Amino acid sequence: MPDVVQTRHGATVLMCAADGPTIGDEQSAVDLIGTLWGQDVQWIALPTGRLSEDFLVLRTRVAGAVVQKFQQYGFKVAVLGDVAEQVAASTALRDFVYESNRGRQLWFVADEAELDARLGAA
């Protein structure tokens, strides 16, 4: 299934396919952004399966670099999938996910239903 742009609760969201290219550095983020040229997309929904293993290991700084690149180009990011195991293993990641979910630029959500609920409330 390819990446698809959808309108969800008034927001334009790129729903990334689970089997697409891995997002694991700034260049892979830029490559994904390049596919959106000319489209009015506000959110990028990335399944956890698309993220490199290092993304959720904060000391690698991959998450910060990737998210910062998306935000520099004006995109908000929703990470879709279960990160409970990684959060349980890392206090720093737990705090990062908690603080991210309090904001409006980066969310960690379990699934599309939770994304829809957050978008509907925003």
PDB file of C-alpha atoms in Angstrom:
ATOM      1  CA  MET A   1       0.000   0.000   0.000  1.00  0.00           C
ATOM      2  CA  PRO A   2       1.474   3.389  -0.932  1.00  0.00           C
ATOM      3  CA  ASP A   3       1.591   6.514   1.217  1.00  0.00           C
ATOM      4  CA  VAL A   4      -1.700   8.382   0.875  1.00  0.00           C
ATOM      5  CA  VAL A   5      -2.816  11.932   1.689  1.00  0.00           C
ATOM      6  CA  GLN A   6      -6.106  12.093   3.591  1.00  0.00           C
ATOM      7  CA  THR A   7      -8.173  14.766   5.286  1.00  0.00           C
ATOM      8  CA  ARG A   8      -8.847  13.714   8.855  1.00  0.00           C
ATOM      9  CA  HIS A   9     -10.863  16.001  11.131  1.00  0.00           C
ATOM     10  CA  GLY A  10      -9.984  19.029   9.023  1.00  0.00           C
ATOM     11  CA  ALA A  11      -6.250  18.290   8.929  1.00  0.00           C
ATOM     12  CA  THR A  12      -4.417  17.091   5.842  1.00  0.00           C
ATOM     13  CA  VAL A  13      -2.368  14.039   6.812  1.00  0.00           C
ATOM     14  CA  LEU A  14       0.140  11.950   4.884  1.00  0.00           C
ATOM     15  CA  MET A  15      -0.616   8.425   6.077  1.00  0.00           C
ATOM     16  CA  CYS A  16       2.645   6.616   5.478  1.00  0.00           C
ATOM     17  CA  ALA A  17       2.469   2.978   4.494  1.00  0.00           C
ATOM     18  CA  ALA A  18       4.046   0.549   6.932  1.00  0.00           C
ATOM     19  CA  ASP A  19       6.185  -1.014   4.210  1.00  0.00           C
ATOM     20  CA  GLY A  20       7.801   2.138   2.807  1.00  0.00           C
ATOM     21  CA  PRO A  21      11.388   3.340   3.116  1.00  0.00           C
ATOM     22  CA  THR A  22      12.864   3.510   6.605  1.00  0.00           C
ATOM     23  CA  ILE A  23      13.077   6.919   8.242  1.00  0.00           C
ATOM     24  CA  GLY A  24      16.331   6.937  10.149  1.00  0.00           C
ATOM     25  CA  ASP A  25      18.179  10.156   9.415  1.00  0.00           C
ATOM     26  CA  GLU A  26      17.694  13.683   8.133  1.00  0.00           C
ATOM     27  CA  GLN A  27      18.146  12.644   4.499  1.00  0.00           C
ATOM     28  CA  SER A  28      15.393  10.046   4.684  1.00  0.00           C
ATOM     29  CA  ALA A  29      13.122  12.714   6.194  1.00  0.00           C
ATOM     30  CA  VAL A  30      13.998  15.106   3.356  1.00  0.00           C
ATOM     31  CA  ASP A  31      13.320  12.356   0.814  1.00  0.00           C
ATOM     32  CA  LEU A  32       9.837  11.862   2.270  1.00  0.00           C
ATOM     33  CA  ILE A  33       9.253  15.622   2.357  1.00  0.00           C
ATOM     34  CA  GLY A  34      10.238  15.772  -1.326  1.00  0.00           C
ATOM     35  CA  THR A  35       7.328  13.499  -2.218  1.00  0.00           C
ATOM     36  CA  LEU A  36       4.969  16.099  -0.758  1.00  0.00           C
ATOM     37  CA  TRP A  37       6.097  19.011  -2.907  1.00  0.00           C
ATOM     38  CA  GLY A  38       3.104  21.148  -3.864  1.00  0.00           C
ATOM     39  CA  GLN A  39       0.669  19.375  -1.555  1.00  0.00           C
ATOM     40  CA  ASP A  40      -0.914  21.097   1.416  1.00  0.00           C
ATOM     41  CA  VAL A  41      -0.008  18.496   4.036  1.00  0.00           C
ATOM     42  CA  GLN A  42       0.021  19.472   7.715  1.00  0.00           C
ATOM     43  CA  TRP A  43       0.744  16.146   9.424  1.00  0.00           C
ATOM     44  CA  ILE A  44       2.932  13.162   8.616  1.00  0.00           C
ATOM     45  CA  ALA A  45       1.746   9.931  10.248  1.00  0.00           C
ATOM     46  CA  LEU A  46       4.676   7.513  10.515  1.00  0.00           C
ATOM     47  CA  PRO A  47       4.087   3.913  11.543  1.00  0.00           C
ATOM     48  CA  THR A  48       6.694   2.652  13.989  1.00  0.00           C
ATOM     49  CA  GLY A  49       7.624   0.012  11.412  1.00  0.00           C
ATOM     50  CA  ARG A  50       9.003   2.772   9.174  1.00  0.00           C
ATOM     51  CA  LEU A  51      11.350   4.086  11.872  1.00  0.00           C
ATOM     52  CA  SER A  52      14.929   2.928  12.209  1.00  0.00           C
ATOM     53  CA  GLU A  53      15.801   1.005  15.371  1.00  0.00           C
ATOM     54  CA  ASP A  54      17.801   4.026  16.558  1.00  0.00           C
ATOM     55  CA  PHE A  55      14.837   6.392  16.397  1.00  0.00           C
ATOM     56  CA  LEU A  56      13.534   5.437  19.834  1.00  0.00           C
ATOM     57  CA  VAL A  57      17.021   5.320  21.386  1.00  0.00           C
ATOM     58  CA  LEU A  58      17.327   8.975  22.345  1.00  0.00           C
ATOM     59  CA  ARG A  59      21.085   8.971  22.894  1.00  0.00           C
ATOM     60  CA  THR A  60      21.512   8.400  19.139  1.00  0.00           C
ATOM     61  CA  ARG A  61      19.772  11.756  18.498  1.00  0.00           C
ATOM     62  CA  VAL A  62      18.002  10.274  15.469  1.00  0.00           C
ATOM     63  CA  ALA A  63      14.510  11.190  16.688  1.00  0.00           C
ATOM     64  CA  GLY A  64      15.523  14.778  17.367  1.00  0.00           C
ATOM     65  CA  ALA A  65      17.196  15.213  13.986  1.00  0.00           C
ATOM     66  CA  VAL A  66      14.330  13.657  12.034  1.00  0.00           C
ATOM     67  CA  VAL A  67      11.566  15.488  13.876  1.00  0.00           C
ATOM     68  CA  GLN A  68      13.457  18.776  13.645  1.00  0.00           C
ATOM     69  CA  LYS A  69      13.810  18.340   9.876  1.00  0.00           C
ATOM     70  CA  PHE A  70      10.080  17.730   9.464  1.00  0.00           C
ATOM     71  CA  GLN A  71       9.299  20.751  11.633  1.00  0.00           C
ATOM     72  CA  GLN A  72      11.725  22.971   9.705  1.00  0.00           C
ATOM     73  CA  TYR A  73       9.616  22.274   6.628  1.00  0.00           C
ATOM     74  CA  GLY A  74       6.397  23.015   8.528  1.00  0.00           C
ATOM     75  CA  PHE A  75       5.138  19.482   9.153  1.00  0.00           C
ATOM     76  CA  LYS A  76       3.775  18.040  12.369  1.00  0.00           C
ATOM     77  CA  VAL A  77       4.513  14.383  13.077  1.00  0.00           C
ATOM     78  CA  ALA A  78       2.459  11.563  14.555  1.00  0.00           C
ATOM     79  CA  VAL A  79       4.231   8.292  15.317  1.00  0.00           C
ATOM     80  CA  LEU A  80       1.672   5.487  15.035  1.00  0.00           C
ATOM     81  CA  GLY A  81       2.210   2.262  16.889  1.00  0.00           C
ATOM     82  CA  ASP A  82       2.966   0.648  20.197  1.00  0.00           C
ATOM     83  CA  VAL A  83       6.095   2.043  21.843  1.00  0.00           C
ATOM     84  CA  ALA A  84       5.215   0.791  25.338  1.00  0.00           C
ATOM     85  CA  GLU A  85       8.110  -1.671  25.500  1.00  0.00           C
ATOM     86  CA  GLN A  86      10.686   0.977  24.573  1.00  0.00           C
ATOM     87  CA  VAL A  87       9.100   3.520  26.929  1.00  0.00           C
ATOM     88  CA  ALA A  88       9.176   1.017  29.803  1.00  0.00           C
ATOM     89  CA  ALA A  89      12.889   0.453  29.207  1.00  0.00           C
ATOM     90  CA  SER A  90      13.898   4.130  29.111  1.00  0.00           C
ATOM     91  CA  THR A  91      13.041   6.917  31.510  1.00  0.00           C
ATOM     92  CA  ALA A  92      14.322   9.479  29.002  1.00  0.00           C
ATOM     93  CA  LEU A  93      12.073   8.102  26.250  1.00  0.00           C
ATOM     94  CA  ARG A  94       9.120   7.970  28.627  1.00  0.00           C
ATOM     95  CA  ASP A  95       9.620  11.659  29.423  1.00  0.00           C
ATOM     96  CA  PHE A  96      10.119  12.528  25.732  1.00  0.00           C
ATOM     97  CA  VAL A  97       6.882  10.770  24.718  1.00  0.00           C
ATOM     98  CA  TYR A  98       4.978  12.359  27.612  1.00  0.00           C
ATOM     99  CA  GLU A  99       6.161  15.889  26.787  1.00  0.00           C
ATOM    100  CA  SER A 100       5.657  15.379  23.045  1.00  0.00           C
ATOM    101  CA  ASN A 101       2.074  14.273  23.582  1.00  0.00           C
ATOM    102  CA  ARG A 102       1.369  17.425  25.600  1.00  0.00           C
ATOM    103  CA  GLY A 103       2.352  19.584  22.634  1.00  0.00           C
ATOM    104  CA  ARG A 104       1.030  20.174  19.138  1.00  0.00           C
ATOM    105  CA  GLN A 105       3.994  19.254  16.944  1.00  0.00           C
ATOM    106  CA  LEU A 106       4.839  15.622  17.747  1.00  0.00           C
ATOM    107  CA  TRP A 107       2.495  12.935  19.011  1.00  0.00           C
ATOM    108  CA  PHE A 108       2.988   9.269  19.808  1.00  0.00           C
ATOM    109  CA  VAL A 109      -0.327   7.475  19.273  1.00  0.00           C
ATOM    110  CA  ALA A 110      -1.195   3.810  19.401  1.00  0.00           C
ATOM    111  CA  ASP A 111      -3.230   3.703  16.180  1.00  0.00           C
ATOM    112  CA  GLU A 112      -5.287   5.660  13.661  1.00  0.00           C
ATOM    113  CA  ALA A 113      -8.269   5.831  16.038  1.00  0.00           C
ATOM    114  CA  GLU A 114      -6.166   7.629  18.639  1.00  0.00           C
ATOM    115  CA  LEU A 115      -4.768   9.944  15.946  1.00  0.00           C
ATOM    116  CA  ASP A 116      -8.319  10.780  14.857  1.00  0.00           C
ATOM    117  CA  ALA A 117      -9.328  11.474  18.455  1.00  0.00           C
ATOM    118  CA  ARG A 118      -6.362  13.821  18.946  1.00  0.00           C
ATOM    119  CA  LEU A 119      -6.979  15.623  15.645  1.00  0.00           C
ATOM    120  CA  GLY A 120     -10.666  15.974  16.458  1.00  0.00           C
ATOM    121  CA  ALA A 121      -9.868  17.534  19.815  1.00  0.00           C
ATOM    122  CA  ALA A 122      -7.239  19.922  18.431  1.00  0.00           C
TER     123      ALA A 122
END
